[in-house]
PDB file of C-alpha atoms in Angstrom:
ATOM      1  CA  MET A  22      24.557 -40.154  66.527  1.00 40.00           C
ATOM      2  CA  THR A  23      25.161 -40.423  70.375  1.00 43.00           C
ATOM      3  CA  GLU A  24      25.857 -37.810  72.718  1.00 43.00           C
ATOM      4  CA  GLU A  25      29.453 -38.634  73.078  1.00 46.00           C
ATOM      5  CA  ALA A  26      29.942 -38.159  69.322  1.00 71.00           C
ATOM      6  CA  ILE A  27      28.957 -34.604  69.463  1.00 86.00           C
ATOM      7  CA  LEU A  28      31.804 -31.906  69.422  1.00 90.00           C
ATOM      8  CA  PRO A  29      31.227 -29.036  71.566  1.00 91.00           C
ATOM      9  CA  LEU A  30      32.983 -25.952  70.188  1.00 90.00           C
ATOM     10  CA  LYS A  31      33.069 -22.187  71.526  1.00 92.00           C
ATOM     11  CA  CYS A  32      32.208 -19.533  69.182  1.00 94.00           C
ATOM     12  CA  VAL A  33      32.202 -16.006  69.799  1.00 94.00           C
ATOM     13  CA  LEU A  34      30.709 -13.044  67.888  1.00 95.00           C
ATOM     14  CA  LEU A  35      32.639  -9.787  68.109  1.00 94.00           C
ATOM     15  CA  GLY A  36      32.091  -6.351  66.413  1.00 94.00           C
ATOM     16  CA  GLU A  37      30.396  -2.740  67.235  1.00 94.00           C
ATOM     17  CA  THR A  38      27.356  -1.987  68.685  1.00 90.00           C
ATOM     18  CA  ALA A  39      24.104  -2.748  66.402  1.00 90.00           C
ATOM     19  CA  VAL A  40      26.010  -4.456  63.543  1.00 95.00           C
ATOM     20  CA  GLY A  41      23.733  -7.211  64.016  1.00 93.00           C
ATOM     21  CA  LYS A  42      25.271  -9.815  65.993  1.00 94.00           C
ATOM     22  CA  THR A  43      22.447 -10.669  68.265  1.00 92.00           C
ATOM     23  CA  ALA A  44      20.346 -10.912  65.167  1.00 94.00           C
ATOM     24  CA  LEU A  45      22.629 -13.142  63.668  1.00 96.00           C
ATOM     25  CA  ILE A  46      22.451 -15.477  66.170  1.00 95.00           C
ATOM     26  CA  SER A  47      18.782 -15.551  66.606  1.00 94.00           C
ATOM     27  CA  ARG A  48      18.628 -16.265  63.087  1.00 95.00           C
ATOM     28  CA  PHE A  49      20.877 -18.786  63.118  1.00 97.00           C
ATOM     29  CA  VAL A  50      19.577 -20.660  66.493  1.00 96.00           C
ATOM     30  CA  GLU A  51      16.040 -20.183  66.091  1.00 94.00           C
ATOM     31  CA  ASN A  52      15.189 -18.891  62.433  1.00 94.00           C
ATOM     32  CA  LYS A  53      13.631 -15.755  64.371  1.00 91.00           C
ATOM     33  CA  PHE A  54      14.371 -11.888  63.370  1.00 85.00           C
ATOM     34  CA  SER A  55      13.163  -8.788  65.367  1.00 72.00           C
ATOM     35  CA  LYS A  56      13.878  -5.092  65.020  1.00 72.00           C
ATOM     36  CA  ASP A  57      13.655  -4.535  68.737  1.00 62.00           C
ATOM     37  CA  PHE A  58      16.788  -6.269  69.884  1.00 57.00           C
ATOM     38  CA  VAL A  59      18.261  -4.601  73.124  1.00 52.00           C
ATOM     39  CA  SER A  60      22.024  -3.851  73.152  1.00 52.00           C
ATOM     40  CA  THR A  61      23.707  -7.068  74.545  1.00 49.00           C
ATOM     41  CA  LEU A  62      25.377  -6.573  77.633  1.00 50.00           C
ATOM     42  CA  VAL A  63      28.544  -8.689  79.301  1.00 54.00           C
ATOM     43  CA  GLY A  64      27.677 -11.740  77.280  1.00 63.00           C
ATOM     44  CA  CYS A  65      24.724 -13.906  76.161  1.00 83.00           C
ATOM     45  CA  TYR A  66      24.910 -17.561  75.472  1.00 87.00           C
ATOM     46  CA  SER A  67      23.052 -19.813  72.784  1.00 92.00           C
ATOM     47  CA  SER A  68      23.716 -23.035  71.401  1.00 95.00           C
ATOM     48  CA  LYS A  69      22.727 -24.996  68.446  1.00 96.00           C
ATOM     49  CA  ASP A  70      23.857 -28.576  66.945  1.00 96.00           C
ATOM     50  CA  ILE A  71      24.536 -29.092  63.205  1.00 95.00           C
ATOM     51  CA  PHE A  72      25.415 -32.151  61.647  1.00 94.00           C
ATOM     52  CA  TYR A  73      27.796 -32.447  58.802  1.00 94.00           C
ATOM     53  CA  PRO A  74      27.175 -35.311  56.577  1.00 92.00           C
ATOM     54  CA  LYS A  75      30.511 -35.093  54.578  1.00 90.00           C
ATOM     55  CA  PHE A  76      32.406 -35.489  57.938  1.00 91.00           C
ATOM     56  CA  ASN A  77      29.779 -37.856  59.738  1.00 91.00           C
ATOM     57  CA  ARG A  78      30.042 -35.326  62.781  1.00 92.00           C
ATOM     58  CA  ASN A  79      27.525 -33.598  64.761  1.00 93.00           C
ATOM     59  CA  VAL A  80      28.934 -30.093  66.162  1.00 94.00           C
ATOM     60  CA  LYS A  81      27.680 -28.142  69.247  1.00 94.00           C
ATOM     61  CA  TYR A  82      28.221 -24.355  68.413  1.00 96.00           C
ATOM     62  CA  GLU A  83      28.426 -22.949  71.965  1.00 94.00           C
ATOM     63  CA  ILE A  84      27.845 -19.201  71.012  1.00 94.00           C
ATOM     64  CA  TRP A  85      28.610 -16.217  72.907  1.00 92.00           C
ATOM     65  CA  ASP A  86      27.116 -12.677  71.805  1.00 89.00           C
ATOM     66  CA  THR A  87      29.482  -9.865  73.184  1.00 83.00           C
ATOM     67  CA  ALA A  88      28.695  -6.387  73.879  1.00 72.00           C
ATOM     68  CA  GLY A  89      30.153  -3.763  71.322  1.00 54.00           C
ATOM     69  CA  GLN A  90      30.080  -0.830  73.614  1.00 59.00           C
ATOM     70  CA  GLU A  91      33.622   0.278  74.397  1.00 56.00           C
ATOM     71  CA  LYS A  92      33.289   0.277  78.292  1.00 56.00           C
ATOM     72  CA  PHE A  93      32.555  -3.453  78.139  1.00 60.00           C
ATOM     73  CA  ARG A  94      35.687  -4.235  75.584  1.00 63.00           C
ATOM     74  CA  SER A  95      38.102  -5.277  78.696  1.00 63.00           C
ATOM     75  CA  ILE A  96      35.473  -7.785  79.860  1.00 66.00           C
ATOM     76  CA  ASN A  97      34.662  -9.401  76.450  1.00 66.00           C
ATOM     77  CA  LYS A  98      38.443 -10.764  76.938  1.00 74.00           C
ATOM     78  CA  ILE A  99      37.020 -13.276  79.375  1.00 76.00           C
ATOM     79  CA  PHE A 100      34.596 -14.717  76.480  1.00 76.00           C
ATOM     80  CA  TYR A 101      37.254 -15.225  73.397  1.00 80.00           C
ATOM     81  CA  GLN A 102      40.666 -16.083  75.276  1.00 78.00           C
ATOM     82  CA  ASP A 103      39.818 -19.835  75.067  1.00 85.00           C
ATOM     83  CA  THR A 104      37.648 -19.949  71.965  1.00 91.00           C
ATOM     84  CA  SER A 105      37.771 -22.066  68.832  1.00 93.00           C
ATOM     85  CA  ILE A 106      35.932 -19.815  66.452  1.00 95.00           C
ATOM     86  CA  ALA A 107      35.457 -16.108  66.330  1.00 96.00           C
ATOM     87  CA  ILE A 108      33.198 -14.356  63.776  1.00 97.00           C
ATOM     88  CA  LEU A 109      33.915 -10.631  63.485  1.00 98.00           C
ATOM     89  CA  VAL A 110      30.757  -8.946  62.261  1.00 98.00           C
ATOM     90  CA  PHE A 111      30.497  -5.418  60.686  1.00 98.00           C
ATOM     91  CA  ASP A 112      27.634  -3.509  58.990  1.00 98.00           C
ATOM     92  CA  ILE A 113      28.005  -2.786  55.271  1.00 98.00           C
ATOM     93  CA  THR A 114      26.177   0.320  55.547  1.00 98.00           C
ATOM     94  CA  ARG A 115      28.685   1.903  58.218  1.00 98.00           C
ATOM     95  CA  LYS A 116      32.331   2.278  57.113  1.00 98.00           C
ATOM     96  CA  ASP A 117      33.357   3.046  60.844  1.00 98.00           C
ATOM     97  CA  THR A 118      32.583  -0.452  61.839  1.00 98.00           C
ATOM     98  CA  PHE A 119      34.691  -2.327  59.138  1.00 98.00           C
ATOM     99  CA  GLN A 120      37.713   0.044  60.400  1.00 98.00           C
ATOM    100  CA  ALA A 121      36.851  -1.085  63.908  1.00 96.00           C
ATOM    101  CA  LEU A 122      37.000  -4.961  62.657  1.00 97.00           C
ATOM    102  CA  LYS A 123      40.127  -4.162  61.130  1.00 97.00           C
ATOM    103  CA  GLU A 124      41.930  -1.748  63.781  1.00 96.00           C
ATOM    104  CA  TYR A 125      40.641  -3.332  66.851  1.00 94.00           C
ATOM    105  CA  TRP A 126      38.642  -6.577  66.771  1.00 94.00           C
ATOM    106  CA  TYR A 127      40.855  -8.763  64.801  1.00 97.00           C
ATOM    107  CA  THR A 128      43.720  -7.513  66.664  1.00 95.00           C
ATOM    108  CA  GLU A 129      42.287  -8.315  70.129  1.00 92.00           C
ATOM    109  CA  VAL A 130      41.375 -11.690  68.357  1.00 93.00           C
ATOM    110  CA  ARG A 131      44.938 -12.387  67.141  1.00 93.00           C
ATOM    111  CA  ASP A 132      46.281 -10.958  70.521  1.00 92.00           C
ATOM    112  CA  ASN A 133      44.352 -13.019  72.984  1.00 90.00           C
ATOM    113  CA  SER A 134      42.755 -15.886  71.380  1.00 92.00           C
ATOM    114  CA  PRO A 135      44.478 -19.506  70.661  1.00 91.00           C
ATOM    115  CA  LYS A 136      46.633 -19.622  67.803  1.00 90.00           C
ATOM    116  CA  ASP A 137      44.451 -22.209  65.902  1.00 90.00           C
ATOM    117  CA  VAL A 138      41.298 -19.944  66.530  1.00 94.00           C
ATOM    118  CA  ILE A 139      39.073 -19.909  63.132  1.00 96.00           C
ATOM    119  CA  ILE A 140      38.346 -16.491  62.160  1.00 97.00           C
ATOM    120  CA  ALA A 141      35.288 -15.604  59.967  1.00 98.00           C
ATOM    121  CA  ILE A 142      34.176 -12.311  58.783  1.00 98.00           C
ATOM    122  CA  ALA A 143      30.420 -11.550  58.514  1.00 98.00           C
ATOM    123  CA  ALA A 144      29.552  -8.495  56.131  1.00 98.00           C
ATOM    124  CA  ASN A 145      26.103  -8.291  57.741  1.00 98.00           C
ATOM    125  CA  LYS A 146      23.159  -6.240  56.441  1.00 97.00           C
ATOM    126  CA  ASN A 147      23.581  -7.013  52.816  1.00 96.00           C
ATOM    127  CA  ASP A 148      19.875  -6.417  52.096  1.00 96.00           C
ATOM    128  CA  LEU A 149      20.822  -2.838  52.567  1.00 96.00           C
ATOM    129  CA  TYR A 150      23.350  -2.987  49.682  1.00 94.00           C
ATOM    130  CA  GLU A 151      22.120   0.225  48.024  1.00 96.00           C
ATOM    131  CA  TYR A 152      23.247   2.239  51.235  1.00 97.00           C
ATOM    132  CA  GLU A 153      26.381   0.225  51.309  1.00 97.00           C
ATOM    133  CA  GLU A 154      29.903   2.010  52.608  1.00 98.00           C
ATOM    134  CA  VAL A 155      32.022  -0.954  52.272  1.00 98.00           C
ATOM    135  CA  THR A 156      31.935  -2.681  49.103  1.00 97.00           C
ATOM    136  CA  ASP A 157      32.340  -6.341  49.022  1.00 97.00           C
ATOM    137  CA  GLU A 158      35.686  -6.493  47.103  1.00 97.00           C
ATOM    138  CA  GLU A 159      37.009  -4.204  49.989  1.00 98.00           C
ATOM    139  CA  ALA A 160      35.752  -6.776  52.563  1.00 98.00           C
ATOM    140  CA  LYS A 161      37.104  -9.491  50.847  1.00 98.00           C
ATOM    141  CA  GLU A 162      40.478  -8.285  50.351  1.00 98.00           C
ATOM    142  CA  PHE A 163      40.858  -7.843  54.198  1.00 98.00           C
ATOM    143  CA  ALA A 164      39.199 -11.303  54.691  1.00 98.00           C
ATOM    144  CA  LYS A 165      42.130 -12.518  52.534  1.00 98.00           C
ATOM    145  CA  SER A 166      44.883 -11.026  54.110  1.00 98.00           C
ATOM    146  CA  ILE A 167      44.197 -12.115  57.248  1.00 98.00           C
ATOM    147  CA  ASN A 168      43.082 -15.907  55.873  1.00 97.00           C
ATOM    148  CA  ALA A 169      39.548 -15.490  57.307  1.00 98.00           C
ATOM    149  CA  ILE A 170      36.410 -17.057  55.961  1.00 98.00           C
ATOM    150  CA  TYR A 171      34.175 -14.709  54.693  1.00 98.00           C
ATOM    151  CA  HIS A 172      30.514 -14.728  53.941  1.00 98.00           C
ATOM    152  CA  GLN A 173      28.068 -11.852  53.140  1.00 98.00           C
ATOM    153  CA  THR A 174      24.980 -11.990  55.755  1.00 98.00           C
ATOM    154  CA  SER A 175      21.729 -10.596  56.046  1.00 97.00           C
ATOM    155  CA  ALA A 176      19.815 -11.372  59.644  1.00 95.00           C
ATOM    156  CA  SER A 177      16.637  -9.829  58.409  1.00 94.00           C
ATOM    157  CA  LYS A 178      16.478 -11.869  55.204  1.00 95.00           C
ATOM    158  CA  GLY A 179      18.056 -15.019  56.491  1.00 95.00           C
ATOM    159  CA  THR A 180      20.701 -15.173  53.922  1.00 97.00           C
ATOM    160  CA  GLY A 181      24.251 -16.136  54.059  1.00 98.00           C
ATOM    161  CA  ILE A 182      23.841 -17.105  57.642  1.00 97.00           C
ATOM    162  CA  ASN A 183      23.834 -21.006  57.263  1.00 96.00           C
ATOM    163  CA  GLU A 184      26.546 -20.964  54.434  1.00 97.00           C
ATOM    164  CA  LEU A 185      28.893 -19.127  56.927  1.00 98.00           C
ATOM    165  CA  PHE A 186      28.583 -22.008  59.542  1.00 96.00           C
ATOM    166  CA  GLU A 187      28.513 -24.552  56.546  1.00 95.00           C
ATOM    167  CA  SER A 188      32.192 -23.070  55.888  1.00 96.00           C
ATOM    168  CA  ILE A 189      33.212 -22.918  59.311  1.00 96.00           C
ATOM    169  CA  GLY A 190      32.122 -26.449  60.078  1.00 94.00           C
ATOM    170  CA  SER A 191      34.087 -27.502  57.041  1.00 93.00           C
ATOM    171  CA  GLU A 192      37.159 -25.756  57.935  1.00 94.00           C
ATOM    172  CA  LEU A 193      37.451 -27.060  61.523  1.00 91.00           C
ATOM    173  CA  LEU A 194      36.416 -30.634  60.705  1.00 92.00           C
ATOM    174  CA  ARG A 195      39.164 -30.945  58.175  1.00 90.00           C
ATOM    175  CA  PRO A 196      41.678 -34.119  58.903  1.00 87.00           C
ATOM    176  CA  GLU A 197      44.254 -31.808  59.673  1.00 84.00           C
ATOM    177  CA  ASN A 198      42.490 -29.504  62.220  1.00 84.00           C
ATOM    178  CA  ILE A 199      40.007 -32.101  63.831  1.00 81.00           C
ATOM    179  CA  GLN A 200      42.332 -33.760  66.463  1.00 77.00           C
ATOM    180  CA  GLU A 201      43.468 -30.890  67.986  1.00 76.00           C
ATOM    181  CA  PHE A 202      39.919 -29.296  68.332  1.00 76.00           C
ATOM    182  CA  VAL A 203      38.670 -32.623  69.818  1.00 76.00           C
ATOM    183  CA  ARG A 204      42.038 -32.371  72.393  1.00 71.00           C
ATOM    184  CA  LYS A 205      40.797 -28.769  73.361  1.00 68.00           C
ATOM    185  CA  THR A 206      37.447 -29.820  74.045  1.00 65.00           C
ATOM    186  CA  THR A 207      38.806 -32.486  76.727  1.00 56.00           C
ATOM    187  CA  THR A 208      40.287 -29.577  78.545  1.00 52.00           C
ATOM    188  CA  TYR A 209      37.847 -26.769  77.859  1.00 51.00           C
ATOM    189  CA  LYS A 210      35.399 -25.953  80.892  1.00 50.00           C
ATOM    190  CA  LYS A 211      32.202 -24.448  79.449  1.00 51.00           C
ATOM    191  CA  MET A 212      31.661 -21.000  80.857  1.00 47.00           C
ATOM    192  CA  PRO A 213      28.345 -20.305  82.912  1.00 45.00           C
ATOM    193  CA  VAL A 214      25.182 -18.981  81.083  1.00 44.00           C
ATOM    194  CA  ARG A 215      25.669 -15.464  82.900  1.00 44.00           C
ATOM    195  CA  LEU A 216      29.142 -14.028  83.444  1.00 47.00           C
ATOM    196  CA  ASN A 217      29.812 -15.372  87.013  1.00 43.00           C
ATOM    197  CA  SER A 218      30.896 -12.852  89.856  1.00 43.00           C
ATOM    198  CA  GLU A 219      34.400 -14.030  90.081  1.00 47.00           C
ATOM    199  CA  SER A 220      35.283 -13.840  86.684  1.00 47.00           C
ATOM    200  CA  PHE A 221      33.760 -10.532  86.441  1.00 47.00           C
ATOM    201  CA  ASN A 222      35.786  -9.137  89.615  1.00 52.00           C
ATOM    202  CA  ASN A 223      38.953 -10.568  88.324  1.00 53.00           C
ATOM    203  CA  SER A 224      38.625  -9.055  85.056  1.00 52.00           C
ATOM    204  CA  LYS A 225      41.075  -6.227  84.027  1.00 53.00           C
ATOM    205  CA  THR A 226      38.158  -3.698  84.179  1.00 52.00           C
ATOM    206  CA  ASN A 227      38.865  -0.787  86.577  1.00 56.00           C
ATOM    207  CA  ASN A 228      36.176  -0.126  89.318  1.00 57.00           C
ATOM    208  CA  GLU A 229      34.577   2.821  87.696  1.00 55.00           C
ATOM    209  CA  GLU A 230      33.838   0.505  84.535  1.00 54.00           C
ATOM    210  CA  LYS A 231      32.448  -2.335  86.719  1.00 50.00           C
ATOM    211  CA  SER A 232      30.463   0.078  88.417  1.00 56.00           C
ATOM    212  CA  GLU A 233      28.897   1.092  85.213  1.00 53.00           C
ATOM    213  CA  VAL A 234      28.405  -2.442  83.932  1.00 49.00           C
ATOM    214  CA  ARG A 235      26.427  -3.094  87.116  1.00 48.00           C
ATOM    215  CA  LYS A 236      24.040  -0.338  86.551  1.00 50.00           C
ATOM    216  CA  ASP A 237      23.664  -1.462  82.973  1.00 49.00           C
ATOM    217  CA  ILE A 238      22.887  -4.916  84.059  1.00 43.00           C
ATOM    218  CA  LYS A 239      20.191  -3.943  86.660  1.00 43.00           C
ATOM    219  CA  LYS A 240      18.451  -1.896  84.129  1.00 44.00           C
ATOM    220  CA  ASN A 241      18.394  -4.600  81.122  1.00 42.00           C
ATOM    221  CA  CYS A 242      18.619  -8.182  80.593  1.00 40.00           C
ATOM    222  CA  CYS A 243      20.480  -9.552  77.181  1.00 42.00           C
ATOM    223  CA  LYS A 244      17.527 -11.189  75.178  1.00 38.00           C
TER     224      LYS A 244
END
C-alpha cells in the first residue's frame, strides 16, 4: 500500500468533561490507558492508520480531542466545521452527559459540520454497568433516531473501540460514499497539531473567554 493510497480523514470526538474522550483515543491509537488524564484544553491531535481488507483501503484517522468545558465550546467549532467523522461520547454512569449529547453536542455537529458527516455515538465506561444511569436500549434508540453508528465502549478494558472504528470505516468506504470523501481530502487543509493564534483570535469567543483559555493553556498541556 503506497502513501498515495492512504485516505486521510478528519475525526473529532465531542462530549462533556470526563466522559473518557482522551482515554478512548489513547486506547485506540496506542492501546494504553491511564486514570490520570488531564482535562483536554482547546484541542489535541493524534493519528492512526487502519487497513480495511474488505475495501483494500488504508485510512489515516486524523483525530482531534476537544475540550468538554463550557468555556471552550465556541472554540470547538474550529475543529468540527470540516470534519468527516464526529464521535459523540457520553458516560453511561452519568445521565447528564447523555442529555448534553442529545440537547447540545448533536445539534452542534448537525448545524456546523458538513451534511455528509458520519456521526457515531460511544456509550463509554460500560465496564461500570452496575452504576449505569443510561440503558443500552435508551442510547440505541437515540442513535437510531439520528441515523448514527452506535457502540458501547470501555477505554479502561479496551472493549468496543476497535469495533466502533470498524463500523465507521465500513460506512465511509462504501462505494456510494467513498468518492465524496476522496474529493474532500483534496481540498482539506490539515490543521496544525496545536491551535494556531490566528484561528484562535478569529474564533467567535469573547475576549474574557479567550483570556481564561490562555491562562489554562499556560497552566496545563494536553497529553
